[in-house]
mmCIF file of C-alpha atoms in Angstrom:
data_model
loop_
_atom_site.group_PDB
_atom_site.id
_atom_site.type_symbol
_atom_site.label_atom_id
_atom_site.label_comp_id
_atom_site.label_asym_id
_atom_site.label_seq_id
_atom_site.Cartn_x
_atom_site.Cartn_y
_atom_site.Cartn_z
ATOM 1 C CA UNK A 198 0.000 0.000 0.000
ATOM 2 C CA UNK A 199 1.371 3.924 -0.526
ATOM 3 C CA UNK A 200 0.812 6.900 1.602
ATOM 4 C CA UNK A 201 -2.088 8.841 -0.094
ATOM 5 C CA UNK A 202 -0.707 12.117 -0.016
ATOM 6 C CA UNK A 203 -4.016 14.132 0.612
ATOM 7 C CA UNK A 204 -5.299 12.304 3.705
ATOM 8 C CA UNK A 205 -1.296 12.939 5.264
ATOM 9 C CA UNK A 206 -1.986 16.634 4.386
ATOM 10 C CA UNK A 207 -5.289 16.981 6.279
ATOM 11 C CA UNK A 208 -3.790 14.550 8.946
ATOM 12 C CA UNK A 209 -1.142 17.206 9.197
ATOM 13 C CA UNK A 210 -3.441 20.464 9.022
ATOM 14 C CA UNK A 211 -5.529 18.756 12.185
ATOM 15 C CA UNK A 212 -2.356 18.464 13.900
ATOM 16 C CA UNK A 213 -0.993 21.631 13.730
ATOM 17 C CA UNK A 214 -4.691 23.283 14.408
ATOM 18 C CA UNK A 215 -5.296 20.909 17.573
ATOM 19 C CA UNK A 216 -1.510 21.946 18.757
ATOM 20 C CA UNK A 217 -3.194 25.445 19.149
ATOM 21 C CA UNK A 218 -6.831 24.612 20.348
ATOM 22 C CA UNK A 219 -5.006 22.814 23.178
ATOM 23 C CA UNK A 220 -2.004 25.384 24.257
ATOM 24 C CA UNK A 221 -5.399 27.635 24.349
ATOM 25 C CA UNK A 222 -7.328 25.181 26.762
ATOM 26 C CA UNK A 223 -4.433 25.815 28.898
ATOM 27 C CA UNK A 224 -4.565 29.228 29.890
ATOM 28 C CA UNK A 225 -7.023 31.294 32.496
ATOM 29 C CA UNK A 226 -9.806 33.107 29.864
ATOM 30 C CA UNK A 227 -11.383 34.798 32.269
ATOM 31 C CA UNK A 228 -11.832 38.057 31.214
ATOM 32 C CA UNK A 229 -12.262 36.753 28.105
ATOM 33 C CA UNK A 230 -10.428 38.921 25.148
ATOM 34 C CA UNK A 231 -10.994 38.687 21.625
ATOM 35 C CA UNK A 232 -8.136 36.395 21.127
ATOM 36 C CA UNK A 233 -10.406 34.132 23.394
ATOM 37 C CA UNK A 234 -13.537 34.748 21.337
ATOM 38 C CA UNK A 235 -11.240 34.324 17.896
ATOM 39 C CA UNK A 236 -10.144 31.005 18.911
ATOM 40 C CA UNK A 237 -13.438 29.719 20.635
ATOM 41 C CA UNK A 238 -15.633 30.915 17.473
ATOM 42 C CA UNK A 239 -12.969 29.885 14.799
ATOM 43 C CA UNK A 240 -10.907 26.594 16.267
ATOM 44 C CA UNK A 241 -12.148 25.024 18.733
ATOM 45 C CA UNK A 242 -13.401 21.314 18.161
ATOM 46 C CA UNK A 243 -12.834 21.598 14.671
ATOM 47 C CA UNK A 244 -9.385 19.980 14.222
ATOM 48 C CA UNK A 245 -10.480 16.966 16.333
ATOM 49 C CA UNK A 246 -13.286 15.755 14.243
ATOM 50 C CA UNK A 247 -11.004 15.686 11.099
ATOM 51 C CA UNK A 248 -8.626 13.584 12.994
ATOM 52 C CA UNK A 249 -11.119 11.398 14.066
ATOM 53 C CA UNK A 250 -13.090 11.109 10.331
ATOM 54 C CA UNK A 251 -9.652 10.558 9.054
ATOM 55 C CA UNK A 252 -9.105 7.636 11.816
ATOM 56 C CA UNK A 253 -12.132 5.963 10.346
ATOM 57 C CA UNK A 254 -10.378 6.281 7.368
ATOM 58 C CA UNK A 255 -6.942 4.919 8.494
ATOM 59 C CA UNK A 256 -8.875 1.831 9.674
ATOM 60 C CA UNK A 257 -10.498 0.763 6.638
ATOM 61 C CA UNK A 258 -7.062 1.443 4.366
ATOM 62 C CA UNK A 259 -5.317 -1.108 7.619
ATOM 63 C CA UNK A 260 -8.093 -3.620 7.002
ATOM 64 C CA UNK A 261 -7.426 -4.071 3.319
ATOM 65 C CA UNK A 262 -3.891 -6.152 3.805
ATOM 66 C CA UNK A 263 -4.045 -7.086 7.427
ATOM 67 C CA UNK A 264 -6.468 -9.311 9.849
ATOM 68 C CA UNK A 265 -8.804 -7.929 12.483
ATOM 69 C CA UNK A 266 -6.565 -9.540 15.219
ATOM 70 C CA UNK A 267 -3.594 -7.287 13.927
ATOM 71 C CA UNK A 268 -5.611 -4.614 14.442
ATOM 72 C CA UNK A 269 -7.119 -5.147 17.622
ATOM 73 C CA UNK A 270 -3.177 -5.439 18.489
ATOM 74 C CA UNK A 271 -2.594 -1.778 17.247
ATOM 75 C CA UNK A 272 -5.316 -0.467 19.178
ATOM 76 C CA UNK A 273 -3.975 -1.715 22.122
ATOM 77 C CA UNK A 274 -0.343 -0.444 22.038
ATOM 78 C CA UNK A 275 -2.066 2.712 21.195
ATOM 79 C CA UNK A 276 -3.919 2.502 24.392
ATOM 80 C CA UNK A 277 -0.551 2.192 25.791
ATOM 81 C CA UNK A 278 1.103 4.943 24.251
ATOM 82 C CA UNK A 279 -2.176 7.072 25.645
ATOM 83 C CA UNK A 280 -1.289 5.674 28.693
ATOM 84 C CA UNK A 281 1.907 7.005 28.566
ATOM 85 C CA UNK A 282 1.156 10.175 27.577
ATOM 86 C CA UNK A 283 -1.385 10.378 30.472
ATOM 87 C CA UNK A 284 1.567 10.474 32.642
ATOM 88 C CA UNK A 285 2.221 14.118 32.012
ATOM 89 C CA UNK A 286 -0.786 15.140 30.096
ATOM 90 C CA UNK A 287 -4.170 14.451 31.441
ATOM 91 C CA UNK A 288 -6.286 16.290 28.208
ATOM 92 C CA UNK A 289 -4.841 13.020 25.941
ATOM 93 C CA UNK A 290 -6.987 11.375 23.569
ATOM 94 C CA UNK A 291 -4.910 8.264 22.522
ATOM 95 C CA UNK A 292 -6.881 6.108 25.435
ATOM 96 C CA UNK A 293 -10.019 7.447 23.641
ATOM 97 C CA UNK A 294 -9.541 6.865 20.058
ATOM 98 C CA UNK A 295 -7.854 2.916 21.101
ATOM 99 C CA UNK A 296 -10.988 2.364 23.385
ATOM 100 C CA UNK A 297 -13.630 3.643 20.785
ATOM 101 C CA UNK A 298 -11.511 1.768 17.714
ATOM 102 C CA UNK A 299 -11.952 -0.958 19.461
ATOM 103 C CA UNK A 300 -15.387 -1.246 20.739
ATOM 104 C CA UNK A 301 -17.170 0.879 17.472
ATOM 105 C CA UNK A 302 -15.202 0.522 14.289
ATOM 106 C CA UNK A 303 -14.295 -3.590 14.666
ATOM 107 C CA UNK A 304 -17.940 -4.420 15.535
ATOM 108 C CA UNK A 305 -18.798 -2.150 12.638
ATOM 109 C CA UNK A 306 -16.519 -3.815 10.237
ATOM 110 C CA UNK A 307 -18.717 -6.831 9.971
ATOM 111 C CA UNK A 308 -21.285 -4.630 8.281
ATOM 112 C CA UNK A 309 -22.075 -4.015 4.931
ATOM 113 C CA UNK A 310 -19.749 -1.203 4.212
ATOM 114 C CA UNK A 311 -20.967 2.010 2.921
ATOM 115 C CA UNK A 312 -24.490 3.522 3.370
ATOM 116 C CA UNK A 313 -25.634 1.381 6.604
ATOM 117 C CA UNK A 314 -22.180 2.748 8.621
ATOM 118 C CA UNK A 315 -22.922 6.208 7.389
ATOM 119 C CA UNK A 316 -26.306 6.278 8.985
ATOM 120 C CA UNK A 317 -24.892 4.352 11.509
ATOM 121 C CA UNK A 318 -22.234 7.174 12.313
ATOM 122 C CA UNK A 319 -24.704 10.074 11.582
ATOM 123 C CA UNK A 320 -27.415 8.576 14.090
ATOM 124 C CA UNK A 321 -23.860 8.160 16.850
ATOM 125 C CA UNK A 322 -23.360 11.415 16.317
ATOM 126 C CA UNK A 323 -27.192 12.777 16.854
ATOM 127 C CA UNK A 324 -27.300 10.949 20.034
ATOM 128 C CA UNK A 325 -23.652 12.324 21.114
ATOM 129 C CA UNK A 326 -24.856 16.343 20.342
ATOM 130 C CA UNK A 327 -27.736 15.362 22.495
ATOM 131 C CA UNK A 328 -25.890 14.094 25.616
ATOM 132 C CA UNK A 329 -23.164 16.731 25.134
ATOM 133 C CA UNK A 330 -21.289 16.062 22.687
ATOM 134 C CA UNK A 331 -17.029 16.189 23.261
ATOM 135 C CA UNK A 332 -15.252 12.784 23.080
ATOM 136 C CA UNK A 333 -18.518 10.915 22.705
ATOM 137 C CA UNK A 334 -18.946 12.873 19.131
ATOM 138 C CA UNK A 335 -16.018 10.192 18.385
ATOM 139 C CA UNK A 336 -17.651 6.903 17.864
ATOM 140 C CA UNK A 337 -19.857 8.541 15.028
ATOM 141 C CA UNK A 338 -17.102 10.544 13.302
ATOM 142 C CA UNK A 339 -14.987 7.258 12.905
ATOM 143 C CA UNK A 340 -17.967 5.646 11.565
ATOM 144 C CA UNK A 341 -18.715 8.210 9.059
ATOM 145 C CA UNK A 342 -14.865 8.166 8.064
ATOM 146 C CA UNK A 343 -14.974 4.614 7.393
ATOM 147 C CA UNK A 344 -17.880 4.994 5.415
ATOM 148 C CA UNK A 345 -16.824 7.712 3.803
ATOM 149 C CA UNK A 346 -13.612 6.080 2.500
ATOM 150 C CA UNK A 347 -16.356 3.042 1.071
ATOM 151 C CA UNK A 348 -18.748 5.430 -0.611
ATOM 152 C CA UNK A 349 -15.556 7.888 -1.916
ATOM 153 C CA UNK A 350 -17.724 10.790 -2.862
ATOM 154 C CA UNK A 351 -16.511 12.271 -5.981
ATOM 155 C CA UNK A 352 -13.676 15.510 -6.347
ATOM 156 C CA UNK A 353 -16.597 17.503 -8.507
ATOM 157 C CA UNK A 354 -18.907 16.881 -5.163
ATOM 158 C CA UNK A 355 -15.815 19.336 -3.152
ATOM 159 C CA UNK A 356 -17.020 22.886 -4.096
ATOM 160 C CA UNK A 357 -20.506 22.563 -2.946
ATOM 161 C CA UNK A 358 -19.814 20.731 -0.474
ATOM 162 C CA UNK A 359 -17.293 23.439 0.898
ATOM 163 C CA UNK A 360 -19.858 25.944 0.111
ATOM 164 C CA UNK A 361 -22.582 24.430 2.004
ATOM 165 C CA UNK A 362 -20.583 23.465 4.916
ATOM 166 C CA UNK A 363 -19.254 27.348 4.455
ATOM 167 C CA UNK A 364 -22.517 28.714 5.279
ATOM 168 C CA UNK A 365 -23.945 26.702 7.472
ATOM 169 C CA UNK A 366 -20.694 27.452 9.596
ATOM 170 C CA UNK A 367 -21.151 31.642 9.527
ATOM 171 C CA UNK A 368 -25.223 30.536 10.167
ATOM 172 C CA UNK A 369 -24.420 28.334 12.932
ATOM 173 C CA UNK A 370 -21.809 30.372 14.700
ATOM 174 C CA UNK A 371 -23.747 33.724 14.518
ATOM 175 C CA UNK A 372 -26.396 31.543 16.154
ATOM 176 C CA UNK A 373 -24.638 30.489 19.182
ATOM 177 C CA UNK A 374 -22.707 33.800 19.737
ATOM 178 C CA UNK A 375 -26.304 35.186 20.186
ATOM 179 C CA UNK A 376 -27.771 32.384 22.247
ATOM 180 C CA UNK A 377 -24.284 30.848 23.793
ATOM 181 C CA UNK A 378 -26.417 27.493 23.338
ATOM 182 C CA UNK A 379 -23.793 24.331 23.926
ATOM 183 C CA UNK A 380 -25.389 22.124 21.043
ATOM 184 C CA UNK A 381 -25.791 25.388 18.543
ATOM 185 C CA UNK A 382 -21.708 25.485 18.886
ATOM 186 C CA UNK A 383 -21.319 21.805 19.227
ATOM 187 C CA UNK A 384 -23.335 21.771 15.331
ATOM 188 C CA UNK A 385 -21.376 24.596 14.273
ATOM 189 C CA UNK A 386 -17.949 22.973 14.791
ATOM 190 C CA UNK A 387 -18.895 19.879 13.230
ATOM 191 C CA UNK A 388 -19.898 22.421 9.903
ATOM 192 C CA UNK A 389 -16.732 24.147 10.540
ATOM 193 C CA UNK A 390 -14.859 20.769 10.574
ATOM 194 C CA UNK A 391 -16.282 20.030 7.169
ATOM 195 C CA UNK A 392 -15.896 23.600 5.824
ATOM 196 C CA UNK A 393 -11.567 23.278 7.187
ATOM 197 C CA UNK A 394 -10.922 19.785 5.295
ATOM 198 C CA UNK A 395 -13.154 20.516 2.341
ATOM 199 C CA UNK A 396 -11.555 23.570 1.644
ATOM 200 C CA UNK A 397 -8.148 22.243 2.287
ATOM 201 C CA UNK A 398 -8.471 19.516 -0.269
ATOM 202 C CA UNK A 399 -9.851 22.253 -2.833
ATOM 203 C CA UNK A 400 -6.870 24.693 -2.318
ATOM 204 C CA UNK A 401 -4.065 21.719 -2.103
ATOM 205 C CA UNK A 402 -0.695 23.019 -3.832
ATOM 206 C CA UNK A 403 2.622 21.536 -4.003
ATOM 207 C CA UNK A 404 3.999 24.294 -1.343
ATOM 208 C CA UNK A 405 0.979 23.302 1.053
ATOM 209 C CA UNK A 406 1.476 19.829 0.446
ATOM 210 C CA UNK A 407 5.171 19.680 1.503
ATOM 211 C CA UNK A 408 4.632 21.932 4.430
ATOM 212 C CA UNK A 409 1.554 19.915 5.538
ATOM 213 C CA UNK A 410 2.494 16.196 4.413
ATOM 214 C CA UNK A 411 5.668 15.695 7.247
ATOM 215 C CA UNK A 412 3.516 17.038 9.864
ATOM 216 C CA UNK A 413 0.609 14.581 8.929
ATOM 217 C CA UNK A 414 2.958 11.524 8.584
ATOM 218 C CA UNK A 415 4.250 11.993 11.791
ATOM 219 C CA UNK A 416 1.401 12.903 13.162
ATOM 220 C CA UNK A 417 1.351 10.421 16.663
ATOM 221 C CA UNK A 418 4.780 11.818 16.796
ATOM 222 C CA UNK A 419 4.251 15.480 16.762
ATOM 223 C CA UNK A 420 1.072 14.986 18.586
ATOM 224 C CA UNK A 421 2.682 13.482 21.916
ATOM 225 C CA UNK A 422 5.567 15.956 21.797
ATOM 226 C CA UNK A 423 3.376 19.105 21.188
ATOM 227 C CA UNK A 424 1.929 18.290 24.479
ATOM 228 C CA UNK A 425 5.140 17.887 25.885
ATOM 229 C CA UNK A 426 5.610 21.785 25.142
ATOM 230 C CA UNK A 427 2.669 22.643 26.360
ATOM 231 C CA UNK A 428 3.283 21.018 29.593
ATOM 232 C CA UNK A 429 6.852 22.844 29.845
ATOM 233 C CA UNK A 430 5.439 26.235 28.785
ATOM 234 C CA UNK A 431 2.653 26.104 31.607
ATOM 235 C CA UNK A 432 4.203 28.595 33.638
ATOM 236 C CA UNK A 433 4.362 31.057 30.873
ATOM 237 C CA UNK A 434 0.598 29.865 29.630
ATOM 238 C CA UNK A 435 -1.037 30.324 33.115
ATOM 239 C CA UNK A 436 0.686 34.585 33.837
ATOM 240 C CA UNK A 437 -0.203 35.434 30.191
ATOM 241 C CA UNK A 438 -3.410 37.769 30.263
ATOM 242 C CA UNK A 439 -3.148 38.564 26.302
ATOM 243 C CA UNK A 440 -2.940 34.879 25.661
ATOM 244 C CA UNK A 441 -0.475 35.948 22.536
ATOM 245 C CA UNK A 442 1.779 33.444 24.106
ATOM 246 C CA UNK A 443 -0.583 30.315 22.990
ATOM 247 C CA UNK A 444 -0.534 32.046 19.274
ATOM 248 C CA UNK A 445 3.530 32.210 19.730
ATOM 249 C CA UNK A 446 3.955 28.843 21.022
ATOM 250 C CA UNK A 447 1.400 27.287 18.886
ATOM 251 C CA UNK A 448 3.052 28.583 15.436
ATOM 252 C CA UNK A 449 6.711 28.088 16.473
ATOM 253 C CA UNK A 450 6.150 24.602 17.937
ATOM 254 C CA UNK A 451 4.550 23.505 14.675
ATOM 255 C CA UNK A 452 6.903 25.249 12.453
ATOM 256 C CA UNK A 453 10.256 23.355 14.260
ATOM 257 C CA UNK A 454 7.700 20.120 13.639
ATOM 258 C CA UNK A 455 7.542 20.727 9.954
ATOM 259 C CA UNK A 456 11.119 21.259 9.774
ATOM 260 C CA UNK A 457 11.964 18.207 11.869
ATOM 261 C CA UNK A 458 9.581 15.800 10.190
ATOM 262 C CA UNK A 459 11.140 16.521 6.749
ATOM 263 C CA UNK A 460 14.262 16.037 7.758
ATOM 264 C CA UNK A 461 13.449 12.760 9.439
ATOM 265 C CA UNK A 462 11.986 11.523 6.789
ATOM 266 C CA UNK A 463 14.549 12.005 4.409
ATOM 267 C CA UNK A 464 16.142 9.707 6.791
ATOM 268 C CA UNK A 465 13.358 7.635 8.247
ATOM 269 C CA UNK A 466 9.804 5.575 6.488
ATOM 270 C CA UNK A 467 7.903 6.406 9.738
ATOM 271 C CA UNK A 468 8.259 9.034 13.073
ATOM 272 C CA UNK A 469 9.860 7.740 15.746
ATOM 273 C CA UNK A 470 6.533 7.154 17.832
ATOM 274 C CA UNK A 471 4.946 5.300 14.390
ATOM 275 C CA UNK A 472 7.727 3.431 14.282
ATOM 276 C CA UNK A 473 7.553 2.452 17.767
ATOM 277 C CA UNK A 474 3.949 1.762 17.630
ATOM 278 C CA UNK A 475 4.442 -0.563 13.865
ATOM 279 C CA UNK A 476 6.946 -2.346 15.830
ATOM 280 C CA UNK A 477 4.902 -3.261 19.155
ATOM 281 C CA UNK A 478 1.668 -3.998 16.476
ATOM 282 C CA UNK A 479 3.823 -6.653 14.742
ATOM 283 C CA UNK A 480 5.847 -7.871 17.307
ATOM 284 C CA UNK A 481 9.561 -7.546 15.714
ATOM 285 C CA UNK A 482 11.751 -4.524 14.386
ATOM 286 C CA UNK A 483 10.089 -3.069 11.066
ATOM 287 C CA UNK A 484 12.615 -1.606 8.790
ATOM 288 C CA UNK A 485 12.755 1.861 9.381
ATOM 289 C CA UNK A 486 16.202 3.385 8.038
ATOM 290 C CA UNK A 487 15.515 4.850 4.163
ATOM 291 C CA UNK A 488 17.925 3.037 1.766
ATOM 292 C CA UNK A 489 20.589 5.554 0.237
ATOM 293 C CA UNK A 490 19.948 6.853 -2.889
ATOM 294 C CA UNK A 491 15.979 6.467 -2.384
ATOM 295 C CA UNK A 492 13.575 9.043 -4.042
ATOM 296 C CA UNK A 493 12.279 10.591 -0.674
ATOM 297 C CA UNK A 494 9.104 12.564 -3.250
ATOM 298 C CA UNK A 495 7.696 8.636 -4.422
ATOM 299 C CA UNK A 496 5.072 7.560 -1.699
ATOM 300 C CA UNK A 497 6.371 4.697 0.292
ATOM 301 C CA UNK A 498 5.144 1.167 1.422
ATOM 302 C CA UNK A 499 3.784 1.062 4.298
ATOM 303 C CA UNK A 500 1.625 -1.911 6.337
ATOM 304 C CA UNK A 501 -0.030 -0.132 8.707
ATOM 305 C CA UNK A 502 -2.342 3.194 9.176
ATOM 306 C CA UNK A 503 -1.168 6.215 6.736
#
């Protein structure tokens, strides 16, 4: 199987907006500035549900060359990489993802693919907006992502989809800035979510590709040490009344990433943590090191999730 650039793109656009959304979560917003409102109106929960649709994703494109027990054996070292993580950062949402993988997307792969998982996931999702919404919004986005990736909608079905998802965003948000109504911004997000990766996909470029691919290929990687940062920076986070600091921290962390996942993968087929992680899955020491000479632009093998 090769790396399909696109979905390491958006991969890597969710992980540089969700290295923002949560340097943000981490600092006092009372009295809220318009930095706060920016972020809460613009950002927030709408890098995690492309993760999580693209999750959906990953576990279809892992299902087509390997069993069901191989992948029950990846969601469990990632369990134990969240666990990890937990350790210093309590806001993680490896455990999640493993627990849901597990208990949602395997059942779910027994079904006839397609349009019975995509109601499936849009009826999860109903009930989560209902209840609250937050993590529990994630059983229904990877069900819609694995559909999704069955049904493939078409490239001319982009623009109107974007536009659609466009409005319904300004709509939605208007709406809950006048009522401040928890499931008018939880619906908003989710439009906002759609409006972000449509959009992205419609203005991909060769510059945007090669800034975003790296970051989206490592993305495990870059997600576990971005919250390594945060957890340093805390002191400076928590004193910081503009919040300018979480817009500082936010850009420079992910623009070292970028430059430190191309480099390593001029080096390296997978992140250090993916590596890991393909290792533990498989039980023995996947090749890793890039062969001299190789063509680092041609998409590369790879067994397990893009």
């Amino acid at each position: 199987m090769t790396r399909i650039r696109e979905l390491d793109a958006l991969r890597g656009f969710a992980v540089g907006g969700i290295m923002l959304v949560n340097t943000w979560q981490h600092t006092p917003h009372e009295p809220k500035n318009g930095l706060d409102w920016t972020i809460e109106a613009l950002f927030q929960s709408r890098f995690y549900p492309i993760f999580s649709l693209l999750f959906g994703i990953s576990f279809m494109l892992f299902l087509r060359g390997n069993s069901r027990w191989a992948l029950l054996s990846r969601l469990f070292w990632l369990f134990c990489i969240g666990l990890v993580q937990h350790t210093f950062y309590e806001g993680e949402v490896l455990t999640d993802y493993a627990f849901y993988g597990a208990a949602v997307l395997l059942p779910a792969s027994f079904l006839a693919p397609g349009v019975p998982v995509l109601l499936l996931g849009v009826v999860a999702i109903a009930w989560a907006l209902q209840v609250g919404g937050g993590p529990l919004l994630i059983p229904g986005l990877f069900l819609v992502g694995m559909a999704l990736w069955e049904l493939r909608p078409s490239r001319p079905l982009l623009l109107p989809g974007f536009a659609v998802a466009a409005v319904a965003t300004g709509l939605l948000t208007s709406a809950w800035a006048m009522t401040n109504e928890w499931l008018v911004y939880s619906v908003a997000a989710l439009a906002g979510a759609a409006a972000y990766a449509l959009g992205l996909l419609l203005a991909l470029r060769p510059w945007t590709s090669a800034v975003l691919e790296p970051l989206g290929k490592m993305a495990l990687t870059n997600y576990v040490s971005g919250t390594a940062v945060i957890v340093l920076a805390m002191p400076l986070l928590e004193t910081d009344s503009t919040r300018w600091s979480v817009v500082g921290l936010a850009l420079a962390t992910v623009a070292v990433q970028v430059v430190l996942s191309r480099w390593w993968l001029t080096r390296f087929r997978y992140g250090p943590i993916e590596w890991l992680w393909r290792c533990l899955t498989w039980f023995r020491l996947v090749p890793n090191r890039l062969e001299s000479g190789r063509d680092h632009n041609r998409p590369l093998p790879d067994p397990g999730v893009p």
